[in-house]
Coordinates of C-alpha atoms in Angstrom, one line a residue:
I1 CA 32.0 -48.2 -11.6
L2 CA 31.0 -46.2 -8.2
L3 CA 34.3 -47.8 -6.9
E4 CA 36.3 -46.7 -9.8
M5 CA 34.9 -43.1 -10.1
K6 CA 35.8 -43.0 -6.2
M7 CA 39.5 -44.0 -6.7
K8 CA 39.7 -41.5 -9.5
K9 CA 38.4 -38.9 -7.3
R10 CA 40.9 -39.7 -4.4
Q11 CA 43.8 -37.6 -4.3
K12 CA 47.3 -39.3 -4.1
K13 CA 48.6 -36.3 -2.5
P14 CA 46.0 -34.7 -0.5
A15 CA 46.3 -31.1 0.4
L16 CA 45.1 -31.6 3.9
P17 CA 44.6 -29.1 7.3
S18 CA 47.3 -28.7 9.8
T19 CA 45.1 -30.7 12.2
V20 CA 45.5 -33.8 10.3
T21 CA 47.6 -36.5 11.5
E22 CA 48.6 -39.2 8.9
L23 CA 49.2 -42.9 10.2
D24 CA 49.8 -46.1 8.3
T25 CA 49.4 -49.9 9.2
E26 CA 51.3 -52.7 8.5
D27 CA 49.4 -53.8 5.2
G28 CA 49.6 -50.5 3.8
S29 CA 46.4 -48.7 5.0
K30 CA 46.1 -45.0 5.7
V31 CA 44.6 -43.6 8.5
Y32 CA 43.8 -39.6 8.7
V33 CA 43.2 -38.5 12.3
V34 CA 41.3 -35.1 12.1
G35 CA 42.2 -33.6 15.7
T36 CA 39.0 -30.9 16.5
A37 CA 37.7 -28.7 18.9
H38 CA 34.2 -29.8 19.9
F39 CA 32.9 -26.3 19.5
S40 CA 34.7 -24.9 16.3
D41 CA 33.7 -23.9 12.9
S42 CA 36.8 -24.5 11.2
S43 CA 37.2 -27.8 12.8
K44 CA 33.8 -28.8 10.8
K45 CA 35.6 -27.2 7.5
D46 CA 38.6 -29.4 8.2
V47 CA 36.8 -32.4 8.6
V48 CA 34.8 -31.7 5.1
K49 CA 38.1 -30.7 3.4
T50 CA 39.6 -34.1 4.4
I51 CA 36.8 -36.5 3.8
Q52 CA 36.5 -34.8 0.3
E53 CA 40.1 -35.1 -0.4
V54 CA 40.7 -38.7 0.6
Q55 CA 37.3 -40.3 -0.4
P56 CA 37.5 -42.8 2.4
D57 CA 36.4 -46.3 2.9
V58 CA 35.4 -45.7 6.5
V59 CA 35.0 -42.8 8.7
V60 CA 35.4 -43.1 12.3
V61 CA 34.0 -40.7 15.0
E62 CA 34.7 -40.3 18.6
L63 CA 31.1 -41.1 19.7
C64 CA 29.5 -44.0 21.2
Q65 CA 25.8 -45.5 20.8
Y66 CA 24.6 -43.3 23.5
R67 CA 25.6 -40.0 22.1
V68 CA 24.8 -40.9 18.8
S69 CA 21.3 -38.9 19.0
M70 CA 23.3 -35.8 18.4
L71 CA 24.1 -36.8 14.5
K72 CA 20.2 -36.7 14.0
M73 CA 19.3 -33.5 15.7
D74 CA 19.6 -30.0 14.1
E75 CA 21.4 -27.5 15.8
K76 CA 18.7 -25.9 16.9
T77 CA 17.2 -28.6 18.8
L78 CA 20.6 -29.6 20.2
L79 CA 21.0 -25.9 21.6
K80 CA 17.3 -26.4 23.2
E81 CA 18.5 -29.6 24.7
A82 CA 21.7 -28.5 26.2
K83 CA 20.4 -25.5 28.0
E84 CA 17.9 -27.6 29.3
I85 CA 19.1 -29.7 32.2
N86 CA 16.0 -30.7 34.3
L87 CA 14.8 -33.1 36.9
E88 CA 13.5 -35.5 34.7
K89 CA 16.9 -35.9 32.9
L90 CA 18.7 -36.5 35.7
Q91 CA 16.3 -39.2 36.7
Q92 CA 16.4 -40.9 33.3
A93 CA 20.8 -40.8 33.5
I94 CA 20.4 -42.0 37.0
K95 CA 18.1 -45.1 36.0
Q96 CA 20.3 -45.8 33.2
N97 CA 23.6 -45.1 34.6
G98 CA 23.5 -45.7 38.5
V99 CA 23.4 -42.9 40.9
M100 CA 27.1 -41.5 41.0
S101 CA 27.3 -42.3 37.1
G102 CA 24.1 -40.2 36.4
L103 CA 25.3 -37.6 38.5
M104 CA 28.6 -37.5 36.5
Q105 CA 26.6 -37.6 33.3
M106 CA 24.8 -34.5 34.3
L107 CA 27.8 -32.5 35.2
L108 CA 29.4 -33.2 32.2
L109 CA 26.0 -32.1 30.7
K110 CA 26.5 -29.0 32.5
V111 CA 29.8 -28.0 31.3
S112 CA 28.9 -28.9 27.7
A113 CA 25.7 -26.7 28.3
H114 CA 27.8 -23.6 29.7
I115 CA 30.1 -23.7 26.6
T116 CA 26.7 -23.8 24.7
E117 CA 25.0 -21.1 26.3
Q118 CA 28.2 -18.7 25.9
L119 CA 28.7 -19.3 22.3
G120 CA 25.2 -20.4 21.1
M121 CA 26.8 -23.2 19.3
A122 CA 26.0 -27.1 19.6
P123 CA 28.4 -29.6 20.2
G124 CA 29.5 -32.0 17.9
G125 CA 29.1 -30.1 14.6
E126 CA 32.3 -31.8 13.4
F127 CA 30.6 -35.2 13.8
R128 CA 27.5 -34.1 11.7
E129 CA 29.7 -32.9 9.4
A130 CA 31.6 -36.3 9.0
F131 CA 28.5 -38.2 8.9
K132 CA 26.8 -35.7 6.1
E133 CA 30.2 -35.9 3.9
A134 CA 30.4 -39.8 4.4
S135 CA 27.2 -40.4 3.1
K136 CA 28.3 -38.4 -0.3
V137 CA 31.3 -40.9 -0.6
P138 CA 30.6 -44.3 -2.4
F139 CA 30.9 -47.6 -0.3
C140 CA 32.0 -45.5 2.7
K141 CA 31.1 -46.9 6.1
F142 CA 30.6 -44.7 9.5
H143 CA 31.7 -46.4 12.3
L144 CA 31.3 -45.0 16.1
G145 CA 34.9 -45.3 17.7
D146 CA 34.4 -44.0 21.2
R147 CA 34.0 -46.3 24.4
P148 CA 30.6 -46.6 25.8
I149 CA 29.8 -43.7 28.1
P150 CA 28.2 -45.7 31.0
V151 CA 31.9 -47.4 31.2
T152 CA 33.9 -44.3 31.4
F153 CA 31.7 -42.9 34.0
K154 CA 31.7 -46.2 36.0
R155 CA 35.4 -46.5 35.7
A156 CA 36.1 -42.6 36.5
I157 CA 33.9 -43.0 39.6
A158 CA 35.6 -45.9 40.8
A159 CA 38.9 -44.0 40.6
L160 CA 37.8 -41.5 42.9
S161 CA 37.5 -41.1 46.6
F162 CA 34.3 -39.6 48.3
W163 CA 35.8 -36.3 48.9
Q164 CA 37.5 -36.1 45.3
K165 CA 34.0 -36.9 44.0
V166 CA 32.4 -34.0 46.2
K167 CA 35.5 -31.5 45.2
L168 CA 34.8 -32.3 41.2
A169 CA 31.0 -31.8 41.7
W170 CA 31.5 -28.5 43.3
G171 CA 34.0 -27.3 40.7
L172 CA 31.5 -28.7 37.7
C173 CA 28.4 -27.1 39.8
F174 CA 30.0 -23.3 39.8
L175 CA 30.9 -22.7 35.9
S176 CA 30.7 -19.3 35.4
D177 CA 33.6 -18.0 33.2
P178 CA 32.8 -16.4 30.1
I179 CA 34.0 -18.0 26.6
S180 CA 34.4 -16.0 23.4
K181 CA 34.7 -17.9 19.9
D182 CA 38.3 -16.7 19.6
D183 CA 38.8 -19.0 23.1
V184 CA 37.6 -22.0 20.9
E185 CA 40.0 -21.5 17.9
K186 CA 42.7 -20.8 20.2
C187 CA 42.1 -24.2 22.0
K188 CA 42.3 -26.1 18.3
Q189 CA 45.5 -27.4 19.9
K190 CA 43.5 -28.7 23.0
D191 CA 39.8 -29.2 22.9
L192 CA 37.9 -26.4 24.8
L193 CA 35.5 -28.8 26.4
E194 CA 38.5 -31.2 27.3
Q195 CA 40.7 -28.6 28.6
M196 CA 37.9 -27.4 30.6
M197 CA 37.6 -31.0 32.3
A198 CA 41.5 -31.3 32.3
E199 CA 41.7 -28.2 34.6
M200 CA 39.0 -29.6 37.0
I201 CA 40.6 -33.2 36.5
G202 CA 44.5 -32.2 36.8
E203 CA 44.7 -32.7 40.3
F204 CA 42.9 -36.3 40.0
P205 CA 45.5 -38.4 38.0
D206 CA 43.3 -41.5 38.4
L207 CA 40.3 -39.8 36.5
H208 CA 42.5 -38.3 33.8
R209 CA 43.5 -42.0 33.1
T210 CA 40.0 -43.1 32.7
I211 CA 38.5 -39.8 30.7
V212 CA 41.3 -39.7 28.8
S213 CA 44.3 -42.2 28.4
E214 CA 42.0 -45.1 28.5
R215 CA 39.9 -43.9 25.6
D216 CA 42.9 -42.8 23.6
I217 CA 43.5 -46.6 23.8
Y218 CA 39.9 -47.5 22.8
L219 CA 39.9 -45.1 19.9
T220 CA 43.3 -46.3 18.6
Y221 CA 41.8 -49.9 18.6
M222 CA 38.6 -48.8 16.7
L223 CA 40.8 -46.9 14.0
K224 CA 42.9 -50.0 13.5
Q225 CA 40.0 -52.2 13.3
A226 CA 38.4 -49.7 10.7
A227 CA 41.8 -49.8 8.6
K228 CA 41.7 -53.7 7.8
Q229 CA 42.4 -54.3 4.1
I230 CA 38.9 -54.2 1.8
E231 CA 37.8 -56.9 -0.3
L232 CA 37.3 -55.9 -3.7
P233 CA 33.8 -57.1 -5.7
R234 CA 34.0 -60.3 -7.5
A235 CA 32.5 -61.1 -10.9
S236 CA 31.7 -64.6 -9.8
E237 CA 32.3 -67.1 -6.7
T238 CA 35.1 -68.7 -8.4
E239 CA 37.1 -65.4 -9.0
P240 CA 40.1 -65.1 -6.6
R241 CA 39.5 -62.8 -3.7
K242 CA 41.3 -59.5 -3.8
Y243 CA 42.4 -57.3 -1.3
I244 CA 43.6 -53.4 -1.2
P245 CA 44.6 -51.0 1.4
A246 CA 41.9 -49.3 3.5
V247 CA 41.6 -45.3 3.9
V248 CA 40.1 -44.1 7.0
V249 CA 39.2 -40.9 8.4
G250 CA 39.2 -40.4 12.0
V251 CA 37.2 -37.6 13.6
V252 CA 38.7 -37.2 17.4
G253 CA 38.6 -34.1 19.8
M254 CA 42.3 -33.1 19.5
G255 CA 43.4 -33.7 22.9
H256 CA 43.4 -37.3 22.1
V257 CA 45.6 -37.2 19.0
P258 CA 49.0 -37.5 20.8
G259 CA 47.6 -40.6 22.9
I260 CA 46.4 -42.3 19.5
E261 CA 49.9 -41.7 17.9
K262 CA 51.7 -43.0 21.2
N263 CA 49.4 -46.1 21.0
W264 CA 49.5 -46.6 17.3
N265 CA 52.2 -49.5 17.2
S266 CA 51.0 -51.1 20.3
D267 CA 49.3 -54.3 20.7
L268 CA 46.1 -53.3 22.5
N269 CA 43.9 -55.1 24.8
I270 CA 40.8 -53.3 25.3
Q271 CA 39.3 -55.9 27.5
E272 CA 41.0 -54.7 30.6
I273 CA 39.5 -51.3 30.1
M274 CA 35.8 -52.3 29.6
R275 CA 35.2 -53.7 32.8

């Protein structure tokens, strides 16, 4: 009954925000990719509207198991966490990921904390909205779609020479540019956090490959996995199995959308980007 109600509620021609890209699989499943800015109020609204309109079977977000805690924390706690980068956190990051990856993680946190402090807004609001909205849709699964962050850091560090590491760390340590909420909304076409990172890593193409391009491939792979056909409930074991196309909503930073589109019809092998 709940499944029938969900199907009736699902809009055949959904009215979607302009930030949504629609992709199809070979077996007829639909994937709606919402491109977001990680510090944006209107991104949160876009996510809510898309999930309500299409009533998905799966919601996939650009998070991994190492960052899933941000789904359960409230904005106040997250703001406090982001502003308090101390020696204890640094030691914990180094213990978990090794010296260079741990330092890289803390430097990225510093970028995030800088934006947080300037805007008074915690990151990942669109993922928390996706989590809340998905829980209201009957039979909707919630998947983490990003590559584990220690793998990304390990590969990013390996891609840089010693002097490139020093230069990147220097750039991250001395952030002071003021940022307004208008800046964030203007960055809807290219997420603010990713834009700041892109400016710093622009001269390091290998770093761009590991932090952006490889994750585009991983996110595409996870979206395609989520979009496999769904088996309908059966009244008895003897009844033949029936499958229907899936409807998936992906919530990712705007900077990843072109890469996902580019990789969508390719055969993807993620093993080589997981080492």
